[in-house]
Amino acid sequence: MKIPDIIIAIDGYSSTGKSSLAKKVARKFDFLYLDSGALYRGVTLFAQEEGLISRLGTVNPGLKDALEGLDLHFGAEGKLYMGPRCIEQQIRSMEVSAQVSPVAAVPYVRAWVDEMLHEFGRRGRIVMDGRDIGTAVFPDAQLKIFMTASEEVRAKRRYDELVSKGESPLLEDVVKNLRERDYIDSHRETAPLRRAEDAFELDNSDMTFEEELAWVQGLIQGKFGIL
Ligand code: DC
């Protein structure tokens, strides 16, 4: 199935499976996949390593100037690099997850990330996942999906993901982190998480991955009149 050179925006709450779905859709239709959350995570790791964020998540205004010297880019297999160093594993840790939302709420951080996202968007044929892709980054995206799932399902997914990466989190900490991130992400002033009016909502609490894919495929076929 050949689909036009569009931008597909997949937004939604934490751990709803956005990246798994986005990656699969990208592979299926030969699109580029871009994980915008990875960039916010990369900036957070940078702020932590530079001592520009307190334990409680207060961001030092010095981060603004420091960002000018930050090189974040995607390397082979879409892994995130900071300069020559692959930071893919570190950015998925609980330490980074615990502080990424306050960092992502800072307007100049969002402007810095948005510039990179817009650059990728110029190429078209892209699936991007995040929190504000369909509302703020690419409000004209031709297909928007907004993902939700029950808290229980999301916490279990995130917990299993961390365990599979060798971490030993407490389930209650995972739940606490999800709640805090969703709260901060949806209540910040700049580009808060919300469903775009023209986004199709996908609640995958009781769906298999195959069912999700079939749903997206049906959506694309219907929207672009492809058989
Ligand atoms: O998708 P993720 O869990 O890796 O995203 C990490 C954080 O980055 C998330 O808590 C909020 C922020 N984020 C954002 O504010 N806007 C985006 N487009 C993507 C992520």
PDB file of C-alpha atoms and ligand atoms in Angstrom:
ATOM      1  CA  MET A   1       0.000   0.000   0.000  1.00  0.00           C
ATOM      2  CA  LYS A   2       1.574   3.276  -1.117  1.00  0.00           C
ATOM      3  CA  ILE A   3       0.525   6.349   0.788  1.00  0.00           C
ATOM      4  CA  PRO A   4       1.226  10.018   0.018  1.00  0.00           C
ATOM      5  CA  ASP A   5       4.164  12.003   1.476  1.00  0.00           C
ATOM      6  CA  ILE A   6       2.379  13.086   4.596  1.00  0.00           C
ATOM      7  CA  ILE A   7       3.240  13.800   8.223  1.00  0.00           C
ATOM      8  CA  ILE A   8       1.654  11.404  10.710  1.00  0.00           C
ATOM      9  CA  ALA A   9       1.478  12.810  14.252  1.00  0.00           C
ATOM     10  CA  ILE A  10       1.032  10.370  17.132  1.00  0.00           C
ATOM     11  CA  ASP A  11       0.494  12.039  20.504  1.00  0.00           C
ATOM     12  CA  GLY A  12      -0.735  10.808  23.831  1.00  0.00           C
ATOM     13  CA  TYR A  13      -0.063   9.998  27.448  1.00  0.00           C
ATOM     14  CA  SER A  14       3.129   8.373  28.726  1.00  0.00           C
ATOM     15  CA  SER A  15       3.581   4.682  28.035  1.00  0.00           C
ATOM     16  CA  THR A  16       0.561   4.250  25.800  1.00  0.00           C
ATOM     17  CA  GLY A  17       2.746   2.495  23.242  1.00  0.00           C
ATOM     18  CA  LYS A  18       3.148   5.475  20.906  1.00  0.00           C
ATOM     19  CA  SER A  19       6.692   4.663  19.857  1.00  0.00           C
ATOM     20  CA  SER A  20       6.039   0.960  19.176  1.00  0.00           C
ATOM     21  CA  LEU A  21       3.091   1.847  16.970  1.00  0.00           C
ATOM     22  CA  ALA A  22       4.873   4.755  15.287  1.00  0.00           C
ATOM     23  CA  LYS A  23       7.929   2.612  14.500  1.00  0.00           C
ATOM     24  CA  LYS A  24       5.810  -0.139  13.012  1.00  0.00           C
ATOM     25  CA  VAL A  25       3.728   2.266  10.910  1.00  0.00           C
ATOM     26  CA  ALA A  26       6.941   3.906   9.665  1.00  0.00           C
ATOM     27  CA  ARG A  27       8.425   0.564   8.653  1.00  0.00           C
ATOM     28  CA  LYS A  28       5.238  -0.555   6.979  1.00  0.00           C
ATOM     29  CA  PHE A  29       4.843   2.531   4.814  1.00  0.00           C
ATOM     30  CA  ASP A  30       8.532   3.314   4.400  1.00  0.00           C
ATOM     31  CA  PHE A  31       8.391   6.519   6.435  1.00  0.00           C
ATOM     32  CA  LEU A  32      11.020   7.996   8.730  1.00  0.00           C
ATOM     33  CA  TYR A  33      10.221   7.588  12.420  1.00  0.00           C
ATOM     34  CA  LEU A  34      11.110  10.360  14.822  1.00  0.00           C
ATOM     35  CA  ASP A  35      10.814  10.119  18.597  1.00  0.00           C
ATOM     36  CA  SER A  36      10.453  13.697  19.842  1.00  0.00           C
ATOM     37  CA  GLY A  37      10.430  12.594  23.495  1.00  0.00           C
ATOM     38  CA  ALA A  38      13.986  11.284  23.054  1.00  0.00           C
ATOM     39  CA  LEU A  39      15.153  14.850  22.410  1.00  0.00           C
ATOM     40  CA  TYR A  40      13.518  16.120  25.624  1.00  0.00           C
ATOM     41  CA  ARG A  41      15.142  13.199  27.416  1.00  0.00           C
ATOM     42  CA  GLY A  42      18.517  14.052  25.842  1.00  0.00           C
ATOM     43  CA  VAL A  43      18.252  17.677  26.987  1.00  0.00           C
ATOM     44  CA  THR A  44      17.364  16.429  30.485  1.00  0.00           C
ATOM     45  CA  LEU A  45      20.395  14.140  30.644  1.00  0.00           C
ATOM     46  CA  PHE A  46      22.552  17.038  29.462  1.00  0.00           C
ATOM     47  CA  ALA A  47      21.110  19.348  32.163  1.00  0.00           C
ATOM     48  CA  GLN A  48      21.759  16.684  34.791  1.00  0.00           C
ATOM     49  CA  GLU A  49      25.337  16.102  33.686  1.00  0.00           C
ATOM     50  CA  GLU A  50      26.051  19.832  33.553  1.00  0.00           C
ATOM     51  CA  GLY A  51      24.581  20.312  37.043  1.00  0.00           C
ATOM     52  CA  LEU A  52      21.862  22.579  35.642  1.00  0.00           C
ATOM     53  CA  ILE A  53      18.908  20.936  37.345  1.00  0.00           C
ATOM     54  CA  SER A  54      18.325  20.513  41.064  1.00  0.00           C
ATOM     55  CA  ARG A  55      17.206  17.271  42.688  1.00  0.00           C
ATOM     56  CA  LEU A  56      13.703  18.715  42.922  1.00  0.00           C
ATOM     57  CA  GLY A  57      13.636  19.500  39.213  1.00  0.00           C
ATOM     58  CA  THR A  58      14.316  23.243  39.262  1.00  0.00           C
ATOM     59  CA  VAL A  59      16.012  24.170  36.020  1.00  0.00           C
ATOM     60  CA  ASN A  60      18.937  26.609  36.182  1.00  0.00           C
ATOM     61  CA  PRO A  61      18.419  29.453  33.652  1.00  0.00           C
ATOM     62  CA  GLY A  62      22.020  28.819  32.526  1.00  0.00           C
ATOM     63  CA  LEU A  63      20.618  25.908  30.517  1.00  0.00           C
ATOM     64  CA  LYS A  64      19.483  28.370  27.848  1.00  0.00           C
ATOM     65  CA  ASP A  65      23.017  29.383  26.860  1.00  0.00           C
ATOM     66  CA  ALA A  66      24.395  25.893  27.450  1.00  0.00           C
ATOM     67  CA  LEU A  67      21.987  24.516  24.821  1.00  0.00           C
ATOM     68  CA  GLU A  68      23.882  26.417  22.148  1.00  0.00           C
ATOM     69  CA  GLY A  69      26.761  23.989  22.581  1.00  0.00           C
ATOM     70  CA  LEU A  70      24.632  20.849  22.723  1.00  0.00           C
ATOM     71  CA  ASP A  71      24.805  18.387  19.836  1.00  0.00           C
ATOM     72  CA  LEU A  72      21.975  15.850  19.910  1.00  0.00           C
ATOM     73  CA  HIS A  73      21.402  13.738  16.824  1.00  0.00           C
ATOM     74  CA  PHE A  74      19.954  10.407  15.770  1.00  0.00           C
ATOM     75  CA  GLY A  75      22.424   7.798  14.607  1.00  0.00           C
ATOM     76  CA  ALA A  76      22.097   4.259  13.314  1.00  0.00           C
ATOM     77  CA  GLU A  77      18.747   2.580  14.043  1.00  0.00           C
ATOM     78  CA  GLY A  78      17.343   5.842  15.363  1.00  0.00           C
ATOM     79  CA  LYS A  79      19.420   5.810  18.530  1.00  0.00           C
ATOM     80  CA  LEU A  80      20.094   9.174  20.164  1.00  0.00           C
ATOM     81  CA  TYR A  81      23.656  10.520  20.384  1.00  0.00           C
ATOM     82  CA  MET A  82      25.121  13.385  22.401  1.00  0.00           C
ATOM     83  CA  GLY A  83      28.189  14.303  20.381  1.00  0.00           C
ATOM     84  CA  PRO A  84      30.029  11.005  19.795  1.00  0.00           C
ATOM     85  CA  ARG A  85      28.316   9.209  22.690  1.00  0.00           C
ATOM     86  CA  CYS A  86      25.254   6.971  22.267  1.00  0.00           C
ATOM     87  CA  ILE A  87      22.913   7.930  25.123  1.00  0.00           C
ATOM     88  CA  GLU A  88      19.938   5.790  24.133  1.00  0.00           C
ATOM     89  CA  GLN A  89      20.078   3.633  27.247  1.00  0.00           C
ATOM     90  CA  GLN A  90      20.681   6.462  29.701  1.00  0.00           C
ATOM     91  CA  ILE A  91      17.790   8.577  28.464  1.00  0.00           C
ATOM     92  CA  ARG A  92      15.349   5.738  29.218  1.00  0.00           C
ATOM     93  CA  SER A  93      16.408   5.450  32.882  1.00  0.00           C
ATOM     94  CA  MET A  94      14.158   6.318  35.830  1.00  0.00           C
ATOM     95  CA  GLU A  95      16.512   9.222  36.729  1.00  0.00           C
ATOM     96  CA  VAL A  96      15.862  10.908  33.404  1.00  0.00           C
ATOM     97  CA  SER A  97      12.143   9.984  33.404  1.00  0.00           C
ATOM     98  CA  ALA A  98      11.811  11.598  36.827  1.00  0.00           C
ATOM     99  CA  GLN A  99      13.031  14.998  35.609  1.00  0.00           C
ATOM    100  CA  VAL A 100      12.096  15.179  31.947  1.00  0.00           C
ATOM    101  CA  SER A 101       8.680  16.810  32.394  1.00  0.00           C
ATOM    102  CA  PRO A 102       9.902  19.945  34.236  1.00  0.00           C
ATOM    103  CA  VAL A 103      12.651  20.322  31.622  1.00  0.00           C
ATOM    104  CA  ALA A 104      10.142  19.891  28.768  1.00  0.00           C
ATOM    105  CA  ALA A 105       7.937  22.587  30.323  1.00  0.00           C
ATOM    106  CA  VAL A 106      10.623  25.259  29.825  1.00  0.00           C
ATOM    107  CA  PRO A 107       9.696  27.395  26.765  1.00  0.00           C
ATOM    108  CA  TYR A 108      13.278  27.837  25.435  1.00  0.00           C
ATOM    109  CA  VAL A 109      13.836  24.072  25.681  1.00  0.00           C
ATOM    110  CA  ARG A 110      10.686  23.531  23.625  1.00  0.00           C
ATOM    111  CA  ALA A 111      11.820  26.105  21.064  1.00  0.00           C
ATOM    112  CA  TRP A 112      15.222  24.362  20.788  1.00  0.00           C
ATOM    113  CA  VAL A 113      13.613  20.942  20.239  1.00  0.00           C
ATOM    114  CA  ASP A 114      10.939  22.322  17.872  1.00  0.00           C
ATOM    115  CA  GLU A 115      13.619  23.717  15.581  1.00  0.00           C
ATOM    116  CA  MET A 116      15.043  20.222  15.133  1.00  0.00           C
ATOM    117  CA  LEU A 117      11.587  18.700  14.646  1.00  0.00           C
ATOM    118  CA  HIS A 118      10.666  21.242  11.967  1.00  0.00           C
ATOM    119  CA  GLU A 119      13.887  20.453  10.143  1.00  0.00           C
ATOM    120  CA  PHE A 120      12.888  16.773   9.980  1.00  0.00           C
ATOM    121  CA  GLY A 121       9.340  17.704   8.998  1.00  0.00           C
ATOM    122  CA  ARG A 122      10.575  19.414   5.852  1.00  0.00           C
ATOM    123  CA  ARG A 123      11.394  15.998   4.402  1.00  0.00           C
ATOM    124  CA  GLY A 124       7.773  14.752   4.639  1.00  0.00           C
ATOM    125  CA  ARG A 125       7.040  11.010   4.860  1.00  0.00           C
ATOM    126  CA  ILE A 126       7.542  11.081   8.572  1.00  0.00           C
ATOM    127  CA  VAL A 127       5.845   9.574  11.616  1.00  0.00           C
ATOM    128  CA  MET A 128       6.562  11.617  14.723  1.00  0.00           C
ATOM    129  CA  ASP A 129       5.412  10.773  18.222  1.00  0.00           C
ATOM    130  CA  GLY A 130       5.201  13.034  21.258  1.00  0.00           C
ATOM    131  CA  ARG A 131       2.796  15.208  23.229  1.00  0.00           C
ATOM    132  CA  ASP A 132       2.239  18.270  21.054  1.00  0.00           C
ATOM    133  CA  ILE A 133       3.045  17.134  17.515  1.00  0.00           C
ATOM    134  CA  GLY A 134      -0.527  17.411  16.198  1.00  0.00           C
ATOM    135  CA  THR A 135      -1.371  20.530  18.232  1.00  0.00           C
ATOM    136  CA  ALA A 136       1.759  22.693  18.135  1.00  0.00           C
ATOM    137  CA  VAL A 137       4.662  21.280  16.106  1.00  0.00           C
ATOM    138  CA  PHE A 138       2.746  20.201  13.002  1.00  0.00           C
ATOM    139  CA  PRO A 139      -0.835  21.456  13.418  1.00  0.00           C
ATOM    140  CA  ASP A 140      -1.338  20.792   9.677  1.00  0.00           C
ATOM    141  CA  ALA A 141      -0.247  17.137   9.882  1.00  0.00           C
ATOM    142  CA  GLN A 142      -2.475  15.168   7.505  1.00  0.00           C
ATOM    143  CA  LEU A 143      -3.094  12.343   9.970  1.00  0.00           C
ATOM    144  CA  LYS A 144      -3.258  12.739  13.745  1.00  0.00           C
ATOM    145  CA  ILE A 145      -3.680   9.986  16.284  1.00  0.00           C
ATOM    146  CA  PHE A 146      -4.134  10.530  20.018  1.00  0.00           C
ATOM    147  CA  MET A 147      -3.344   7.518  22.187  1.00  0.00           C
ATOM    148  CA  THR A 148      -4.710   6.670  25.611  1.00  0.00           C
ATOM    149  CA  ALA A 149      -4.841   3.558  27.801  1.00  0.00           C
ATOM    150  CA  SER A 150      -5.744   2.806  31.397  1.00  0.00           C
ATOM    151  CA  GLU A 151      -3.195   3.727  34.035  1.00  0.00           C
ATOM    152  CA  GLU A 152      -2.859   0.090  35.061  1.00  0.00           C
ATOM    153  CA  VAL A 153      -1.999  -1.052  31.546  1.00  0.00           C
ATOM    154  CA  ARG A 154       0.440   1.819  31.046  1.00  0.00           C
ATOM    155  CA  ALA A 155       2.247   1.258  34.342  1.00  0.00           C
ATOM    156  CA  LYS A 156       2.617  -2.443  33.610  1.00  0.00           C
ATOM    157  CA  ARG A 157       4.066  -1.693  30.152  1.00  0.00           C
ATOM    158  CA  ARG A 158       6.558   0.811  31.510  1.00  0.00           C
ATOM    159  CA  TYR A 159       7.521  -1.517  34.370  1.00  0.00           C
ATOM    160  CA  ASP A 160       8.136  -4.446  32.008  1.00  0.00           C
ATOM    161  CA  GLU A 161      10.157  -2.196  29.693  1.00  0.00           C
ATOM    162  CA  LEU A 162      12.440  -1.060  32.545  1.00  0.00           C
ATOM    163  CA  VAL A 163      12.873  -4.620  33.838  1.00  0.00           C
ATOM    164  CA  SER A 164      13.752  -5.850  30.353  1.00  0.00           C
ATOM    165  CA  LYS A 165      16.480  -3.202  30.301  1.00  0.00           C
ATOM    166  CA  GLY A 166      17.984  -4.509  33.534  1.00  0.00           C
ATOM    167  CA  GLU A 167      16.517  -1.944  35.954  1.00  0.00           C
ATOM    168  CA  SER A 168      14.707  -3.001  39.141  1.00  0.00           C
ATOM    169  CA  PRO A 169      12.030  -0.354  39.646  1.00  0.00           C
ATOM    170  CA  LEU A 170       9.222  -0.495  42.205  1.00  0.00           C
ATOM    171  CA  LEU A 171       5.834  -0.622  40.520  1.00  0.00           C
ATOM    172  CA  GLU A 172       4.604   2.163  42.824  1.00  0.00           C
ATOM    173  CA  ASP A 173       7.459   4.421  41.681  1.00  0.00           C
ATOM    174  CA  VAL A 174       6.576   3.734  38.059  1.00  0.00           C
ATOM    175  CA  VAL A 175       2.922   4.646  38.717  1.00  0.00           C
ATOM    176  CA  LYS A 176       3.962   7.799  40.602  1.00  0.00           C
ATOM    177  CA  ASN A 177       6.241   8.857  37.731  1.00  0.00           C
ATOM    178  CA  LEU A 178       3.523   8.285  35.111  1.00  0.00           C
ATOM    179  CA  ARG A 179       1.006  10.344  37.110  1.00  0.00           C
ATOM    180  CA  GLU A 180       3.447  13.169  37.720  1.00  0.00           C
ATOM    181  CA  ARG A 181       4.558  13.334  34.103  1.00  0.00           C
ATOM    182  CA  ASP A 182       1.019  13.260  32.746  1.00  0.00           C
ATOM    183  CA  TYR A 183       0.021  15.994  35.178  1.00  0.00           C
ATOM    184  CA  ILE A 184       2.952  18.293  34.339  1.00  0.00           C
ATOM    185  CA  ASP A 185       2.729  17.539  30.596  1.00  0.00           C
ATOM    186  CA  SER A 186      -0.989  18.400  30.490  1.00  0.00           C
ATOM    187  CA  HIS A 187      -0.860  21.449  32.749  1.00  0.00           C
ATOM    188  CA  ARG A 188       2.185  23.330  31.468  1.00  0.00           C
ATOM    189  CA  GLU A 189       1.639  26.673  29.790  1.00  0.00           C
ATOM    190  CA  THR A 190       3.544  26.027  26.566  1.00  0.00           C
ATOM    191  CA  ALA A 191       2.089  23.397  24.229  1.00  0.00           C
ATOM    192  CA  PRO A 192       0.383  21.237  26.882  1.00  0.00           C
ATOM    193  CA  LEU A 193      -0.584  17.661  26.123  1.00  0.00           C
ATOM    194  CA  ARG A 194      -4.102  17.568  24.708  1.00  0.00           C
ATOM    195  CA  ARG A 195      -5.941  15.886  21.879  1.00  0.00           C
ATOM    196  CA  ALA A 196      -6.052  17.959  18.696  1.00  0.00           C
ATOM    197  CA  GLU A 197      -9.656  18.444  17.600  1.00  0.00           C
ATOM    198  CA  ASP A 198      -8.991  16.606  14.364  1.00  0.00           C
ATOM    199  CA  ALA A 199      -7.093  13.703  15.961  1.00  0.00           C
ATOM    200  CA  PHE A 200      -8.462  10.164  15.951  1.00  0.00           C
ATOM    201  CA  GLU A 201      -8.433   8.703  19.442  1.00  0.00           C
ATOM    202  CA  LEU A 202      -7.023   5.242  20.045  1.00  0.00           C
ATOM    203  CA  ASP A 203      -7.589   3.670  23.469  1.00  0.00           C
ATOM    204  CA  ASN A 204      -5.521   0.508  23.342  1.00  0.00           C
ATOM    205  CA  SER A 205      -6.163  -0.743  26.913  1.00  0.00           C
ATOM    206  CA  ASP A 206      -7.798  -3.890  25.585  1.00  0.00           C
ATOM    207  CA  MET A 207      -6.242  -4.200  22.154  1.00  0.00           C
ATOM    208  CA  THR A 208      -3.468  -6.371  20.839  1.00  0.00           C
ATOM    209  CA  PHE A 209      -0.688  -4.746  18.838  1.00  0.00           C
ATOM    210  CA  GLU A 210      -2.042  -6.400  15.670  1.00  0.00           C
ATOM    211  CA  GLU A 211      -5.470  -4.889  16.327  1.00  0.00           C
ATOM    212  CA  GLU A 212      -3.905  -1.455  16.752  1.00  0.00           C
ATOM    213  CA  LEU A 213      -2.067  -1.800  13.483  1.00  0.00           C
ATOM    214  CA  ALA A 214      -5.186  -2.906  11.666  1.00  0.00           C
ATOM    215  CA  TRP A 215      -6.996   0.122  13.133  1.00  0.00           C
ATOM    216  CA  VAL A 216      -4.326   2.518  11.840  1.00  0.00           C
ATOM    217  CA  GLN A 217      -4.264   0.832   8.462  1.00  0.00           C
ATOM    218  CA  GLY A 218      -8.046   1.136   8.207  1.00  0.00           C
ATOM    219  CA  LEU A 219      -7.796   4.793   9.147  1.00  0.00           C
ATOM    220  CA  ILE A 220      -5.206   5.478   6.456  1.00  0.00           C
ATOM    221  CA  GLN A 221      -7.167   3.570   3.831  1.00  0.00           C
ATOM    222  CA  GLY A 222     -10.348   5.439   4.687  1.00  0.00           C
ATOM    223  CA  LYS A 223      -8.721   8.852   4.852  1.00  0.00           C
ATOM    224  CA  PHE A 224      -6.715   8.604   1.651  1.00  0.00           C
ATOM    225  CA  GLY A 225      -9.145   6.419  -0.280  1.00  0.00           C
ATOM    226  CA  ILE A 226      -6.616   3.626  -0.739  1.00  0.00           C
ATOM    227  CA  LEU A 227      -7.849   0.065  -1.131  1.00  0.00           C
TER     228      LEU A 227
HETATM  229  O1   DC B   1       7.515  10.079  25.008  1.00  0.00           O
HETATM  230  P1   DC B   1       8.457  10.132  26.204  1.00  0.00           P
HETATM  231  O2   DC B   1       7.868   9.509  27.432  1.00  0.00           O
HETATM  232  O3   DC B   1       9.815   9.613  25.900  1.00  0.00           O
HETATM  233  O4   DC B   1       8.611  11.702  26.515  1.00  0.00           O
HETATM  234  C1   DC B   1       9.373  12.162  27.594  1.00  0.00           C
HETATM  235  C2   DC B   1       8.869  13.497  28.081  1.00  0.00           C
HETATM  236  O5   DC B   1       9.137  14.504  27.110  1.00  0.00           O
HETATM  237  C3   DC B   1       7.395  13.582  28.394  1.00  0.00           C
HETATM  238  O6   DC B   1       7.124  13.354  29.753  1.00  0.00           O
HETATM  239  C4   DC B   1       7.029  14.971  28.010  1.00  0.00           C
HETATM  240  C5   DC B   1       8.078  15.424  27.063  1.00  0.00           C
HETATM  241  N1   DC B   1       7.606  15.569  25.675  1.00  0.00           N
HETATM  242  C6   DC B   1       6.995  16.744  25.337  1.00  0.00           C
HETATM  243  O7   DC B   1       6.779  17.595  26.197  1.00  0.00           O
HETATM  244  N2   DC B   1       6.629  16.974  24.048  1.00  0.00           N
HETATM  245  C7   DC B   1       6.856  16.044  23.098  1.00  0.00           C
HETATM  246  N3   DC B   1       6.515  16.296  21.830  1.00  0.00           N
HETATM  247  C8   DC B   1       7.469  14.809  23.441  1.00  0.00           C
HETATM  248  C9   DC B   1       7.817  14.596  24.746  1.00  0.00           C
END
